[in-house]
mmCIF file of N, CA and C in Angstrom:
data_model
loop_
_atom_site.group_PDB
_atom_site.id
_atom_site.type_symbol
_atom_site.label_atom_id
_atom_site.label_comp_id
_atom_site.label_asym_id
_atom_site.label_seq_id
_atom_site.Cartn_x
_atom_site.Cartn_y
_atom_site.Cartn_z
ATOM 1 N N UNK G 1 -5.372 -24.552 43.686
ATOM 2 C CA UNK G 1 -6.554 -23.936 43.149
ATOM 3 C C UNK G 1 -6.277 -22.461 42.898
ATOM 4 N N UNK G 2 -6.588 -21.977 41.720
ATOM 5 C CA UNK G 2 -6.389 -20.575 41.393
ATOM 6 C C UNK G 2 -7.696 -19.973 40.937
ATOM 7 N N UNK G 3 -7.830 -18.680 41.155
ATOM 8 C CA UNK G 3 -9.030 -17.963 40.773
ATOM 9 C C UNK G 3 -8.807 -17.294 39.429
ATOM 10 N N UNK G 4 -9.658 -17.571 38.455
ATOM 11 C CA UNK G 4 -9.583 -16.944 37.140
ATOM 12 C C UNK G 4 -10.981 -16.472 36.750
ATOM 13 N N UNK G 5 -11.098 -15.234 36.381
ATOM 14 C CA UNK G 5 -12.377 -14.686 35.927
ATOM 15 C C UNK G 5 -12.129 -13.926 34.636
ATOM 16 N N UNK G 6 -13.147 -13.821 33.771
ATOM 17 C CA UNK G 6 -12.983 -13.075 32.524
ATOM 18 C C UNK G 6 -12.537 -11.638 32.807
ATOM 19 N N UNK G 7 -11.536 -11.184 32.079
ATOM 20 C CA UNK G 7 -11.036 -9.825 32.244
ATOM 21 C C UNK G 7 -10.114 -9.636 33.432
ATOM 22 N N UNK G 8 -9.917 -10.676 34.235
ATOM 23 C CA UNK G 8 -9.091 -10.572 35.442
ATOM 24 C C UNK G 8 -7.628 -10.330 35.095
ATOM 25 N N UNK G 9 -7.208 -10.728 33.902
ATOM 26 C CA UNK G 9 -5.826 -10.547 33.474
ATOM 27 C C UNK G 9 -5.385 -9.097 33.465
ATOM 28 N N UNK G 10 -6.314 -8.171 33.321
ATOM 29 C CA UNK G 10 -5.977 -6.754 33.294
ATOM 30 C C UNK G 10 -5.435 -6.242 34.617
ATOM 31 N N UNK G 11 -5.844 -6.863 35.709
ATOM 32 C CA UNK G 11 -5.453 -6.345 37.022
ATOM 33 C C UNK G 11 -4.583 -7.304 37.830
ATOM 34 N N UNK G 12 -4.247 -8.457 37.296
ATOM 35 C CA UNK G 12 -3.547 -9.460 38.101
ATOM 36 C C UNK G 12 -2.119 -9.075 38.479
ATOM 37 N N UNK G 13 -1.541 -8.073 37.859
ATOM 38 C CA UNK G 13 -0.185 -7.655 38.212
ATOM 39 C C UNK G 13 -0.156 -6.503 39.208
ATOM 40 N N UNK G 14 -1.297 -6.105 39.734
ATOM 41 C CA UNK G 14 -1.353 -5.036 40.732
ATOM 42 C C UNK G 14 -0.854 -5.588 42.063
ATOM 43 N N UNK G 15 0.022 -4.851 42.727
ATOM 44 C CA UNK G 15 0.533 -5.265 44.034
ATOM 45 C C UNK G 15 -0.535 -5.062 45.102
ATOM 46 N N UNK G 16 -0.682 -6.057 45.969
ATOM 47 C CA UNK G 16 -1.572 -5.983 47.122
ATOM 48 C C UNK G 16 -0.789 -6.443 48.338
ATOM 49 N N UNK G 17 -1.284 -6.110 49.517
ATOM 50 C CA UNK G 17 -0.628 -6.530 50.754
ATOM 51 C C UNK G 17 -1.375 -7.720 51.325
ATOM 52 N N UNK G 18 -0.697 -8.861 51.443
ATOM 53 C CA UNK G 18 -1.253 -10.045 52.059
ATOM 54 C C UNK G 18 -0.727 -10.122 53.483
ATOM 55 N N UNK G 19 -1.632 -10.233 54.439
ATOM 56 C CA UNK G 19 -1.229 -10.350 55.838
ATOM 57 C C UNK G 19 -1.870 -11.591 56.440
ATOM 58 N N UNK G 20 -1.194 -12.153 57.412
ATOM 59 C CA UNK G 20 -1.710 -13.292 58.153
ATOM 60 C C UNK G 20 -1.804 -12.852 59.603
ATOM 61 N N UNK G 21 -3.020 -12.893 60.138
ATOM 62 C CA UNK G 21 -3.245 -12.416 61.501
ATOM 63 C C UNK G 21 -3.223 -13.582 62.471
ATOM 64 N N UNK G 22 -2.262 -13.545 63.351
ATOM 65 C CA UNK G 22 -2.083 -14.584 64.354
ATOM 66 C C UNK G 22 -3.106 -14.448 65.477
ATOM 67 N N UNK G 23 -3.470 -13.236 65.806
ATOM 68 C CA UNK G 23 -4.440 -12.979 66.867
ATOM 69 C C UNK G 23 -4.432 -11.514 67.230
ATOM 70 N N UNK G 24 -5.293 -11.156 68.170
ATOM 71 C CA UNK G 24 -5.419 -9.762 68.603
ATOM 72 C C UNK G 24 -5.517 -9.689 70.121
ATOM 73 N N UNK G 25 -5.245 -8.514 70.618
ATOM 74 C CA UNK G 25 -5.485 -8.207 72.022
ATOM 75 C C UNK G 25 -5.572 -6.698 72.171
ATOM 76 N N UNK G 26 -6.215 -6.252 73.207
ATOM 77 C CA UNK G 26 -6.265 -4.831 73.543
ATOM 78 C C UNK G 26 -5.360 -4.608 74.740
ATOM 79 N N UNK G 27 -4.520 -3.598 74.650
ATOM 80 C CA UNK G 27 -3.609 -3.258 75.740
ATOM 81 C C UNK G 27 -3.689 -1.767 76.029
ATOM 82 N N UNK G 28 -3.455 -1.407 77.282
ATOM 83 C CA UNK G 28 -3.273 0.001 77.615
ATOM 84 C C UNK G 28 -1.891 0.416 77.127
ATOM 85 N N UNK G 29 -1.752 1.672 76.815
ATOM 86 C CA UNK G 29 -0.466 2.173 76.337
ATOM 87 C C UNK G 29 0.640 1.899 77.348
ATOM 88 N N UNK G 30 0.332 2.003 78.648
ATOM 89 C CA UNK G 30 1.364 1.746 79.668
ATOM 90 C C UNK G 30 1.869 0.301 79.583
ATOM 91 N N UNK G 31 0.971 -0.643 79.199
ATOM 92 C CA UNK G 31 1.379 -2.040 79.059
ATOM 93 C C UNK G 31 2.255 -2.241 77.823
ATOM 94 N N UNK G 32 1.948 -1.529 76.749
ATOM 95 C CA UNK G 32 2.786 -1.587 75.547
ATOM 96 C C UNK G 32 4.163 -1.026 75.846
ATOM 97 N N UNK G 33 4.213 0.090 76.558
ATOM 98 C CA UNK G 33 5.492 0.711 76.896
ATOM 99 C C UNK G 33 6.326 -0.154 77.835
ATOM 100 N N UNK G 34 5.679 -1.054 78.566
ATOM 101 C CA UNK G 34 6.392 -1.924 79.504
ATOM 102 C C UNK G 34 6.904 -3.199 78.839
ATOM 103 N N UNK G 35 6.595 -3.432 77.574
ATOM 104 C CA UNK G 35 7.046 -4.646 76.894
ATOM 105 C C UNK G 35 8.570 -4.671 76.767
ATOM 106 N N UNK G 36 9.131 -5.836 76.956
ATOM 107 C CA UNK G 36 10.570 -6.016 76.824
ATOM 108 C C UNK G 36 10.862 -7.280 76.042
ATOM 109 N N UNK G 37 12.139 -7.645 75.963
ATOM 110 C CA UNK G 37 12.560 -8.799 75.168
ATOM 111 C C UNK G 37 11.949 -10.120 75.615
ATOM 112 N N UNK G 38 11.668 -10.308 76.866
ATOM 113 C CA UNK G 38 11.120 -11.574 77.371
ATOM 114 C C UNK G 38 9.615 -11.500 77.614
ATOM 115 N N UNK G 39 8.982 -10.416 77.200
ATOM 116 C CA UNK G 39 7.544 -10.246 77.433
ATOM 117 C C UNK G 39 6.739 -11.234 76.602
ATOM 118 N N UNK G 40 5.604 -11.650 77.159
ATOM 119 C CA UNK G 40 4.657 -12.511 76.463
ATOM 120 C C UNK G 40 3.329 -11.768 76.407
ATOM 121 N N UNK G 41 2.754 -11.672 75.218
ATOM 122 C CA UNK G 41 1.465 -11.021 75.027
ATOM 123 C C UNK G 41 0.464 -12.105 74.647
ATOM 124 N N UNK G 42 -0.558 -12.281 75.466
ATOM 125 C CA UNK G 42 -1.580 -13.292 75.201
ATOM 126 C C UNK G 42 -2.549 -12.761 74.150
ATOM 127 N N UNK G 43 -2.852 -13.602 73.151
ATOM 128 C CA UNK G 43 -3.741 -13.218 72.063
ATOM 129 C C UNK G 43 -5.095 -13.899 72.217
ATOM 130 N N UNK G 44 -6.064 -13.481 71.415
ATOM 131 C CA UNK G 44 -7.435 -13.981 71.525
ATOM 132 C C UNK G 44 -7.687 -15.265 70.748
ATOM 133 N N UNK G 45 -6.668 -15.885 70.218
ATOM 134 C CA UNK G 45 -6.856 -17.071 69.387
ATOM 135 C C UNK G 45 -6.233 -18.290 70.061
ATOM 136 N N UNK G 46 -6.895 -19.441 69.907
ATOM 137 C CA UNK G 46 -6.367 -20.688 70.455
ATOM 138 C C UNK G 46 -5.303 -21.261 69.522
ATOM 139 N N UNK G 47 -4.468 -22.133 70.035
ATOM 140 C CA UNK G 47 -3.348 -22.703 69.280
ATOM 141 C C UNK G 47 -3.813 -23.421 68.012
ATOM 142 N N UNK G 48 -4.919 -24.142 68.089
ATOM 143 C CA UNK G 48 -5.352 -24.941 66.940
ATOM 144 C C UNK G 48 -6.351 -24.222 66.024
ATOM 145 N N UNK G 49 -6.621 -22.945 66.256
ATOM 146 C CA UNK G 49 -7.539 -22.196 65.402
ATOM 147 C C UNK G 49 -6.827 -21.743 64.131
ATOM 148 N N UNK G 50 -7.535 -21.768 63.004
ATOM 149 C CA UNK G 50 -6.929 -21.262 61.764
ATOM 150 C C UNK G 50 -6.631 -19.770 61.862
ATOM 151 N N UNK G 51 -5.630 -19.336 61.124
ATOM 152 C CA UNK G 51 -5.233 -17.927 61.082
ATOM 153 C C UNK G 51 -6.012 -17.212 59.987
ATOM 154 N N UNK G 52 -6.264 -15.918 60.178
ATOM 155 C CA UNK G 52 -6.948 -15.116 59.167
ATOM 156 C C UNK G 52 -5.952 -14.644 58.115
ATOM 157 N N UNK G 53 -6.313 -14.820 56.850
ATOM 158 C CA UNK G 53 -5.502 -14.362 55.724
ATOM 159 C C UNK G 53 -6.253 -13.203 55.089
ATOM 160 N N UNK G 54 -5.596 -12.049 55.022
ATOM 161 C CA UNK G 54 -6.250 -10.840 54.522
ATOM 162 C C UNK G 54 -5.480 -10.257 53.350
ATOM 163 N N UNK G 55 -6.219 -9.686 52.407
ATOM 164 C CA UNK G 55 -5.627 -8.920 51.309
ATOM 165 C C UNK G 55 -6.133 -7.496 51.450
ATOM 166 N N UNK G 56 -5.192 -6.579 51.618
ATOM 167 C CA UNK G 56 -5.521 -5.167 51.842
ATOM 168 C C UNK G 56 -6.557 -5.008 52.954
ATOM 169 N N UNK G 57 -6.420 -5.806 54.013
ATOM 170 C CA UNK G 57 -7.281 -5.702 55.181
ATOM 171 C C UNK G 57 -8.594 -6.457 55.095
ATOM 172 N N UNK G 58 -8.899 -7.073 53.955
ATOM 173 C CA UNK G 58 -10.156 -7.814 53.792
ATOM 174 C C UNK G 58 -9.888 -9.309 53.927
ATOM 175 N N UNK G 59 -10.653 -9.959 54.784
ATOM 176 C CA UNK G 59 -10.496 -11.396 55.011
ATOM 177 C C UNK G 59 -10.861 -12.163 53.748
ATOM 178 N N UNK G 60 -9.922 -13.010 53.265
ATOM 179 C CA UNK G 60 -10.178 -13.794 52.054
ATOM 180 C C UNK G 60 -10.063 -15.295 52.292
ATOM 181 N N UNK G 61 -9.368 -15.687 53.383
ATOM 182 C CA UNK G 61 -9.136 -17.109 53.607
ATOM 183 C C UNK G 61 -8.729 -17.345 55.050
ATOM 184 N N UNK G 62 -8.653 -18.624 55.390
ATOM 185 C CA UNK G 62 -8.098 -19.031 56.682
ATOM 186 C C UNK G 62 -7.045 -20.099 56.399
ATOM 187 N N UNK G 63 -6.000 -20.130 57.218
ATOM 188 C CA UNK G 63 -4.919 -21.059 56.958
ATOM 189 C C UNK G 63 -4.173 -21.440 58.215
ATOM 190 N N UNK G 64 -3.087 -22.193 57.997
ATOM 191 C CA UNK G 64 -2.243 -22.622 59.106
ATOM 192 C C UNK G 64 -0.784 -22.442 58.730
ATOM 193 N N UNK G 65 0.035 -22.249 59.743
ATOM 194 C CA UNK G 65 1.467 -22.066 59.538
ATOM 195 C C UNK G 65 2.108 -23.414 59.233
ATOM 196 N N UNK G 66 3.006 -23.426 58.259
ATOM 197 C CA UNK G 66 3.816 -24.603 57.964
ATOM 198 C C UNK G 66 5.273 -24.162 57.963
ATOM 199 N N UNK G 67 6.164 -25.106 58.210
ATOM 200 C CA UNK G 67 7.595 -24.810 58.187
ATOM 201 C C UNK G 67 8.249 -25.704 57.144
ATOM 202 N N UNK G 68 9.123 -25.103 56.356
ATOM 203 C CA UNK G 68 9.890 -25.853 55.378
ATOM 204 C C UNK G 68 11.328 -25.365 55.471
ATOM 205 N N UNK G 69 12.191 -26.250 55.922
ATOM 206 C CA UNK G 69 13.570 -25.826 56.151
ATOM 207 C C UNK G 69 13.587 -24.795 57.277
ATOM 208 N N UNK G 70 14.195 -23.654 57.023
ATOM 209 C CA UNK G 70 14.264 -22.607 58.046
ATOM 210 C C UNK G 70 13.310 -21.451 57.746
ATOM 211 N N UNK G 71 12.259 -21.711 56.953
ATOM 212 C CA UNK G 71 11.304 -20.663 56.587
ATOM 213 C C UNK G 71 9.894 -21.061 56.996
ATOM 214 N N UNK G 72 9.088 -20.055 57.286
ATOM 215 C CA UNK G 72 7.673 -20.266 57.559
ATOM 216 C C UNK G 72 6.885 -20.088 56.281
ATOM 217 N N UNK G 73 5.768 -20.773 56.184
ATOM 218 C CA UNK G 73 4.861 -20.612 55.067
ATOM 219 C C UNK G 73 3.436 -20.695 55.571
ATOM 220 N N UNK G 74 2.498 -20.676 54.652
ATOM 221 C CA UNK G 74 1.092 -20.702 54.998
ATOM 222 C C UNK G 74 0.369 -21.699 54.107
ATOM 223 N N UNK G 75 -0.392 -22.581 54.708
ATOM 224 C CA UNK G 75 -1.246 -23.501 53.962
ATOM 225 C C UNK G 75 -2.670 -22.971 54.069
ATOM 226 N N UNK G 76 -3.306 -22.717 52.917
ATOM 227 C CA UNK G 76 -4.680 -22.238 52.901
ATOM 228 C C UNK G 76 -5.607 -23.408 53.203
ATOM 229 N N UNK G 77 -6.455 -23.245 54.205
ATOM 230 C CA UNK G 77 -7.401 -24.284 54.594
ATOM 231 C C UNK G 77 -8.781 -24.057 53.994
ATOM 232 N N UNK G 78 -9.183 -22.794 53.899
ATOM 233 C CA UNK G 78 -10.486 -22.482 53.319
ATOM 234 C C UNK G 78 -10.481 -21.062 52.770
ATOM 235 N N UNK G 79 -11.197 -20.869 51.677
ATOM 236 C CA UNK G 79 -11.403 -19.541 51.121
ATOM 237 C C UNK G 79 -12.694 -18.986 51.700
ATOM 238 N N UNK G 80 -12.691 -17.697 51.984
ATOM 239 C CA UNK G 80 -13.869 -17.044 52.531
ATOM 240 C C UNK G 80 -14.424 -16.148 51.440
ATOM 241 N N UNK G 81 -15.664 -16.428 51.034
ATOM 242 C CA UNK G 81 -16.291 -15.649 49.987
ATOM 243 C C UNK G 81 -17.591 -15.051 50.458
ATOM 244 N N UNK G 82 -18.336 -14.429 49.539
ATOM 245 C CA UNK G 82 -19.607 -13.800 49.897
ATOM 246 C C UNK G 82 -20.613 -14.784 50.494
ATOM 247 N N UNK G 83 -20.551 -16.048 50.088
ATOM 248 C CA UNK G 83 -21.477 -17.043 50.605
ATOM 249 C C UNK G 83 -21.134 -17.452 52.027
ATOM 250 N N UNK G 84 -19.884 -17.166 52.462
ATOM 251 C CA UNK G 84 -19.431 -17.475 53.816
ATOM 252 C C UNK G 84 -19.065 -16.183 54.508
ATOM 253 N N UNK G 85 -19.992 -15.526 55.185
ATOM 254 C CA UNK G 85 -19.648 -14.271 55.857
ATOM 255 C C UNK G 85 -18.579 -14.491 56.925
ATOM 256 N N UNK G 86 -17.622 -13.597 56.960
ATOM 257 C CA UNK G 86 -16.517 -13.718 57.915
ATOM 258 C C UNK G 86 -16.907 -13.063 59.223
ATOM 259 N N UNK G 87 -16.496 -13.673 60.321
ATOM 260 C CA UNK G 87 -16.715 -13.089 61.631
ATOM 261 C C UNK G 87 -15.521 -12.236 61.976
ATOM 262 N N UNK G 88 -15.718 -10.953 62.106
ATOM 263 C CA UNK G 88 -14.633 -10.037 62.449
ATOM 264 C C UNK G 88 -14.657 -9.778 63.940
ATOM 265 N N UNK G 89 -13.479 -9.725 64.527
ATOM 266 C CA UNK G 89 -13.390 -9.457 65.967
ATOM 267 C C UNK G 89 -13.373 -7.970 66.218
#
């Protein structure tokens, strides 16, 4: 599924940053400084929860991680639009 709107062709080549947020946590600086190679940081998201997909910091979709060969990818599960307000943590 692709999004096409009248006049959208004028801006479709603009670079944007797409990020996938696995989860969040709050840490004290001393805890960040204590992180090492074997450290585990617990996040606020459950294993089976969809990941947030953001463009320039704005939530646009939710998805899940997929693996193909030796690379990771993202499968979009749902688009988040004005009719579906996003819950921000």
